[in-house]
mmCIF file of C-alpha atoms in Angstrom:
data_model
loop_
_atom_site.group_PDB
_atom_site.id
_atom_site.type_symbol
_atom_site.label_atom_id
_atom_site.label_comp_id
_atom_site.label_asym_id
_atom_site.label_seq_id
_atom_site.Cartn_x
_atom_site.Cartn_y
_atom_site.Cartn_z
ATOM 1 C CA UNK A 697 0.000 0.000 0.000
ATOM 2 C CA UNK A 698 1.165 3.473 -0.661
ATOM 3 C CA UNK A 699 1.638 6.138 1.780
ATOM 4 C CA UNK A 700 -0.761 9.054 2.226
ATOM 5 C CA UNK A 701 0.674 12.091 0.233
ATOM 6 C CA UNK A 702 -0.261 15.303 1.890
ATOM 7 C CA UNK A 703 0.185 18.811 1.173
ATOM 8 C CA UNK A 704 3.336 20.485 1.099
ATOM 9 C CA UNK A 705 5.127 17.495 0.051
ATOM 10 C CA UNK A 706 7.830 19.068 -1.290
ATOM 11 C CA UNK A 707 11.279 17.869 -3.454
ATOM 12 C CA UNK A 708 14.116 19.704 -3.265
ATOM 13 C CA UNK A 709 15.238 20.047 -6.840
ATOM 14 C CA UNK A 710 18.209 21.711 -8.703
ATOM 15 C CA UNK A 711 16.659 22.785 -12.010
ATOM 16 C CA UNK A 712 18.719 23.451 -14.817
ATOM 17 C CA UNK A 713 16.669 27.003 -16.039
ATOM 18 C CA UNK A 714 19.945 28.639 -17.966
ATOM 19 C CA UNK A 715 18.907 30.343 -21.079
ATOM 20 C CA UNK A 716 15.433 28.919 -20.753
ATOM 21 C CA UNK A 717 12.358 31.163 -20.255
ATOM 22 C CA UNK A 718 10.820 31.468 -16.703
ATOM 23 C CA UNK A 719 7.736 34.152 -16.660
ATOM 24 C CA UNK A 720 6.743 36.732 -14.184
ATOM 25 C CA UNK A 721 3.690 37.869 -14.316
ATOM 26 C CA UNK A 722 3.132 41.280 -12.188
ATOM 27 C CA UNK A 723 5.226 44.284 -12.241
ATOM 28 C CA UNK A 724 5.574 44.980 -8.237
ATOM 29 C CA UNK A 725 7.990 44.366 -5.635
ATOM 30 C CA UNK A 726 7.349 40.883 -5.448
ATOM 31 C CA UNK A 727 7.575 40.308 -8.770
ATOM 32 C CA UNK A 728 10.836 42.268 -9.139
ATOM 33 C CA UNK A 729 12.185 39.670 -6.492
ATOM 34 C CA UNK A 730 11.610 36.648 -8.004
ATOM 35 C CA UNK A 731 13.386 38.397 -11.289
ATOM 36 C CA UNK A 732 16.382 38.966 -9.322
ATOM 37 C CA UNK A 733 16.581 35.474 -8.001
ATOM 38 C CA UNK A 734 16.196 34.191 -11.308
ATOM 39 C CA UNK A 735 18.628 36.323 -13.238
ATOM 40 C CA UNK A 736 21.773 35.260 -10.254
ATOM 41 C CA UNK A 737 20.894 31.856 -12.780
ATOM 42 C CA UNK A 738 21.151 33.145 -16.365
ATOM 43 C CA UNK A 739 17.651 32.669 -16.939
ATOM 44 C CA UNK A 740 15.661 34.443 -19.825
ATOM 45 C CA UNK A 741 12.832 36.507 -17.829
ATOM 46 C CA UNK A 742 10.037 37.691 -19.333
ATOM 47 C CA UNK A 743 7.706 39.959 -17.164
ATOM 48 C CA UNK A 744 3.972 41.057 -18.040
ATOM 49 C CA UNK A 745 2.641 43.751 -16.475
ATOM 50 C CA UNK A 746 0.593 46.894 -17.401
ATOM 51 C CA UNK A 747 2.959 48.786 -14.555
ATOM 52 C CA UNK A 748 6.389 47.693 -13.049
ATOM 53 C CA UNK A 749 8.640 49.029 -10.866
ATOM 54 C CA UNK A 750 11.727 51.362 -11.729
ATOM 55 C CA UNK A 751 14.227 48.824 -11.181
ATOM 56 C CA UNK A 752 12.458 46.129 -13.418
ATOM 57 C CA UNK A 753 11.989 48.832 -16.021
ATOM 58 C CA UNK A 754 15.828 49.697 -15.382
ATOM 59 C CA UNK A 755 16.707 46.120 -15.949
ATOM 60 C CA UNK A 756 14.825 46.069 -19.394
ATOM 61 C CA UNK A 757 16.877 49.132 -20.631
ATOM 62 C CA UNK A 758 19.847 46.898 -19.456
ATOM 63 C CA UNK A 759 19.059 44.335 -21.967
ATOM 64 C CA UNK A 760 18.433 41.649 -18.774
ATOM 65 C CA UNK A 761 15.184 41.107 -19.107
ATOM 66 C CA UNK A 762 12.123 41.616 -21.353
ATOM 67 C CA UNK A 763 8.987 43.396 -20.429
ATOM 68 C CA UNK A 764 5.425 43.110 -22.431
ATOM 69 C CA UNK A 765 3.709 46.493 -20.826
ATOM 70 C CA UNK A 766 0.108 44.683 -20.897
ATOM 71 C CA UNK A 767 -2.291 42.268 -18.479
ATOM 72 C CA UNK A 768 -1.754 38.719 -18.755
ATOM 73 C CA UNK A 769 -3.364 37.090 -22.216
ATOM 74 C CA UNK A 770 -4.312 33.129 -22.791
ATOM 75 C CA UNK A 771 -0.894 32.131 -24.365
ATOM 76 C CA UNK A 772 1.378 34.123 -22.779
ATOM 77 C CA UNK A 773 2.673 31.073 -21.174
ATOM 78 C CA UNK A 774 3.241 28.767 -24.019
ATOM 79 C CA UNK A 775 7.047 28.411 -24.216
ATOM 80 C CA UNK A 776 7.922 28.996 -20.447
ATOM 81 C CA UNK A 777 9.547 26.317 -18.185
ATOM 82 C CA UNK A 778 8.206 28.116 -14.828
ATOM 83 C CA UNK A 779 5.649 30.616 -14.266
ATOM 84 C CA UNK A 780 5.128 33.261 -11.469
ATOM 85 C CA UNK A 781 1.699 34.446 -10.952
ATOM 86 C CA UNK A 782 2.884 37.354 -8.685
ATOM 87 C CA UNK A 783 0.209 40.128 -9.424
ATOM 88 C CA UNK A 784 -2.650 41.762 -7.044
ATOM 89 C CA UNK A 785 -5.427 40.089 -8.399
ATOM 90 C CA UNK A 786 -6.135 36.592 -6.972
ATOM 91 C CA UNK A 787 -9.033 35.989 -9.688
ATOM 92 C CA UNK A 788 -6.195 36.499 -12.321
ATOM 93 C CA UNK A 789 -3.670 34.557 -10.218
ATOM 94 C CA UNK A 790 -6.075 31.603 -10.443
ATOM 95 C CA UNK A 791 -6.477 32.253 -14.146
ATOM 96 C CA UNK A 792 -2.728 31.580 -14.761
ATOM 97 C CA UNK A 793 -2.784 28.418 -12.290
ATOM 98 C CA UNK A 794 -5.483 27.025 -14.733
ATOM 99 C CA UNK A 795 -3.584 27.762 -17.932
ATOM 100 C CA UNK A 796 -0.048 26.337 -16.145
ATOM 101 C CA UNK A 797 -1.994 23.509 -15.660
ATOM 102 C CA UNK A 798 -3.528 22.584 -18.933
ATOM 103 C CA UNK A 799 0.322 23.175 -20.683
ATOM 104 C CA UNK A 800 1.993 20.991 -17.333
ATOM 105 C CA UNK A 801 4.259 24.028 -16.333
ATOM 106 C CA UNK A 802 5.103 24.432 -13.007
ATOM 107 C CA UNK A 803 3.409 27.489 -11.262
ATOM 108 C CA UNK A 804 4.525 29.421 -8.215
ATOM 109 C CA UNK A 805 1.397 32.153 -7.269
ATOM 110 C CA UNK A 806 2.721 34.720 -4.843
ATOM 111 C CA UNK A 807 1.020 34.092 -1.150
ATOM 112 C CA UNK A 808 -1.267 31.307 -1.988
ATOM 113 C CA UNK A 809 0.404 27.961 -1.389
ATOM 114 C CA UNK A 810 -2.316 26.174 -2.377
ATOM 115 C CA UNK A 811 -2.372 26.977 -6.014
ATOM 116 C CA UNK A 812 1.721 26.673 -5.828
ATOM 117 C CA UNK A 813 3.452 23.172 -7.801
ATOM 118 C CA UNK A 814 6.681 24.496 -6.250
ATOM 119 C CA UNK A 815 7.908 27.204 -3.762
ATOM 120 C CA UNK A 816 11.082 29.540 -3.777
ATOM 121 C CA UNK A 817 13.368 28.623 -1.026
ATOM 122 C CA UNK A 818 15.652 30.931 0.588
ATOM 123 C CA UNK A 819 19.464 30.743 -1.076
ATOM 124 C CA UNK A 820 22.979 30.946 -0.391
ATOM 125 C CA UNK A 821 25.167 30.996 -3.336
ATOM 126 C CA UNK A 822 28.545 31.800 -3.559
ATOM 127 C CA UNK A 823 30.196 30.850 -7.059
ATOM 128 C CA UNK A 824 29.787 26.761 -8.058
ATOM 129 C CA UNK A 825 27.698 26.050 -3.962
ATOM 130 C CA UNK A 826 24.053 27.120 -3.627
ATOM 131 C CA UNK A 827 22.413 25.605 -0.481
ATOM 132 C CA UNK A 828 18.727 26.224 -0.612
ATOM 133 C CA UNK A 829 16.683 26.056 2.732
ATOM 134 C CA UNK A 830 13.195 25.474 3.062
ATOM 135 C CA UNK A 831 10.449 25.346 5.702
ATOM 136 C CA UNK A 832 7.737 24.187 3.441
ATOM 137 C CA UNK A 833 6.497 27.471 2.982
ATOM 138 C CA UNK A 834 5.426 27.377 6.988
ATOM 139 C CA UNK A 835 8.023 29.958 8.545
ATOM 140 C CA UNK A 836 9.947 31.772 6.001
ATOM 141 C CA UNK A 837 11.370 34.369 8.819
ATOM 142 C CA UNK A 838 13.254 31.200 10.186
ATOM 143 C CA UNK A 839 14.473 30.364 6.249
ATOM 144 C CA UNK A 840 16.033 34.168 6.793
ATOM 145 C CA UNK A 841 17.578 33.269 9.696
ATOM 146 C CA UNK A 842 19.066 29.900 8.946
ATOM 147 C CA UNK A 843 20.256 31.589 5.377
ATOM 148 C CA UNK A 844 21.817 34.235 7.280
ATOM 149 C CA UNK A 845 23.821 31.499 9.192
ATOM 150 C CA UNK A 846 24.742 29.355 6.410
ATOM 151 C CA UNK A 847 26.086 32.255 4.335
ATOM 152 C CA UNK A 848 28.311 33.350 7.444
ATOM 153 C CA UNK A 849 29.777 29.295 7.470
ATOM 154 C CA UNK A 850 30.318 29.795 3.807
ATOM 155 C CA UNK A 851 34.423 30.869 3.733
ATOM 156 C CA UNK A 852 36.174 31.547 0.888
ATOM 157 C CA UNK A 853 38.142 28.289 1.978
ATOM 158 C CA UNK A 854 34.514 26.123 1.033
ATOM 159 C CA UNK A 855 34.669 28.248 -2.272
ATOM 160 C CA UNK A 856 38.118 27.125 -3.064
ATOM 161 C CA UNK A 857 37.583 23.803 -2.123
ATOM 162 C CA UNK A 858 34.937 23.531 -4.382
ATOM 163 C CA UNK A 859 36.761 24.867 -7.250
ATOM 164 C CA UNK A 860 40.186 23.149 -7.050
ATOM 165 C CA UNK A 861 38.296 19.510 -5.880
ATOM 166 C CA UNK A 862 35.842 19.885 -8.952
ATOM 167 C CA UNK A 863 38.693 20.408 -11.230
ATOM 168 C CA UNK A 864 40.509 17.995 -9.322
ATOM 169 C CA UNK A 865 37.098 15.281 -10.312
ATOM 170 C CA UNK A 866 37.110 16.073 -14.028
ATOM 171 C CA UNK A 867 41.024 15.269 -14.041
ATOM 172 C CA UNK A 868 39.971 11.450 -12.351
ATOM 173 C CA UNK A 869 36.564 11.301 -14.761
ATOM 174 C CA UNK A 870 39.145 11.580 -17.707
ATOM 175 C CA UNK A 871 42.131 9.608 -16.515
ATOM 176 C CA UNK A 872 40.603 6.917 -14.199
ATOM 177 C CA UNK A 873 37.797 4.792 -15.848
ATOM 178 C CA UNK A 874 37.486 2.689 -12.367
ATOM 179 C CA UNK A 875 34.610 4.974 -10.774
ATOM 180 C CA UNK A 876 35.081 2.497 -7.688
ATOM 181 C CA UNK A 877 38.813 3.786 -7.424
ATOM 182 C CA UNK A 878 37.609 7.378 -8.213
ATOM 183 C CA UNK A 879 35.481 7.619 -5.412
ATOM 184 C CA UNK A 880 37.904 6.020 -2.644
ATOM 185 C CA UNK A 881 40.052 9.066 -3.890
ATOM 186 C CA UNK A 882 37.697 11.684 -3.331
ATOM 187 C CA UNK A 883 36.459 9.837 -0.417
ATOM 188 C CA UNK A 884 39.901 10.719 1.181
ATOM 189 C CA UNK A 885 40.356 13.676 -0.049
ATOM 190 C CA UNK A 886 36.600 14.562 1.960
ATOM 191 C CA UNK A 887 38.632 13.165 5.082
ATOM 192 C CA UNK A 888 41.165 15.919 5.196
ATOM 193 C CA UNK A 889 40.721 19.189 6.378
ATOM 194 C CA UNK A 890 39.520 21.941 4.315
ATOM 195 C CA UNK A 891 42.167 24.526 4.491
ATOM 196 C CA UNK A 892 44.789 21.453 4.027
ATOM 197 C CA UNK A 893 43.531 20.396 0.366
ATOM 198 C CA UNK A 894 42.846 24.135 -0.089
ATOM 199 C CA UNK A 895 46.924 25.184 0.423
ATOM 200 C CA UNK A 896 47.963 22.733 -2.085
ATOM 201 C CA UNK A 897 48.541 23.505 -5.148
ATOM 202 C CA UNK A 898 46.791 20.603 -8.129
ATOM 203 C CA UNK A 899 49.977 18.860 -8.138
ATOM 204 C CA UNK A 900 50.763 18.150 -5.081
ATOM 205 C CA UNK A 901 47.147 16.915 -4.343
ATOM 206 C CA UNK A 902 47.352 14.257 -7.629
ATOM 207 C CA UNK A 903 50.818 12.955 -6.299
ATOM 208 C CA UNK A 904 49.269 12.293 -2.996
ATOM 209 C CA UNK A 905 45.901 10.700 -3.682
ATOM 210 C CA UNK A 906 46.516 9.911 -7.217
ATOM 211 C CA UNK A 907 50.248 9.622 -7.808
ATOM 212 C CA UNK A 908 49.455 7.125 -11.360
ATOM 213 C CA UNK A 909 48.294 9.797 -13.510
ATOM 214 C CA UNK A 910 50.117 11.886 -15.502
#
């Protein structure tokens, strides 16, 4: 027998949305927000709106996003990958739930959880690590907190790591075929302490824990 599902179920995902169109639909201050979080992505953000705020408007000029100065229209949605419903009107909020439905595109609508497929978490990202933190849409002001906290834990060492271990990774994906062997390697380089692996330089890290390639 299955389990009950129950509301606010959610998956944590990492979507892949670069150079793919995510819509806003609302011009406000809301609305400018979730532009902002998706342009730290490379998205391609299209905003409806009769009105919007100076900053969106600035970020058209900019070239960063694109703005259609009109309400929302049947259609508008056709070629998105995500939609925000994030205007004032909960009868036209509900409008673009429907048509996100009938086309199977996920739909975030501003302050109704209900009519949301997916929510916005709160985000840390600094260069290649993005930690996203979620309450399930029941206490956001502790999401603020607990980003606040993450993004202080976040050193430049972590960012480093990152970097020089990922490059380290695609130098054992292309040299070591074994992905057993490949991951006792990285298994201890995860071991060691973080400011260790970061103060050595990429050859003195294969020599120790890989000393076959070349």
């Amino acid at each position: 027998m299955s389990k009950k599902t129950t509301k606010n179920n959610y998956c944590p995902i990492f979507f892949n949305v670069a150079d793919k169109l995510c819509l806003v639909i609302g011009g406000g201050s809301v609305a400018e927000q979730k532009v902002r979080m998706l342009l730290k992505f490379n998205t391609k953000v299209k905003v409806i709106s009769p009105l919007f705020t100076k900053n969106l408007s600035n970020l058209q000029k900019k070239g960063k996003i694109e703005i259609v100065p009109r309400e929302y229209r049947k259609g508008d949605i056709d070629n998105a990958i995500l939609v925000f419903a994030a205007t004032n009107n909960k009868e036209i909020n509900k409008v673009i739930k429907t048509d996100a439905l009938s086309l199977h595109i996920p739909v975030n609508v501003v302050d109704d959880p209900v009519l949301c497929d997916f929510i916005v978490p709160s985000i840390v990202k600094k260069e290649s690590i993005i930690v996203a933190i979620s309450t399930s849409g029941t206490l956001p002001m502790l999401s603020k907190r607990l980003r606040k906290d993450i993004g202080t834990i976040l050193s430049k060492d972590y960012i480093r790591y990152a970097k020089k271990i990922g490059e380290f990774r695609k130098i054992l994906i292309e040299k070591i075929h074994d992905k057993g062997k490949r991951r006792r390697i990285l298994s201890e380089i995860s071991k060691m302490d973080t400011s260790d692996i970061v103060r050595m330089d990429m050859d003195t890290i294969k020599n120790k824990f890989a000393p076959d390639i070349r």
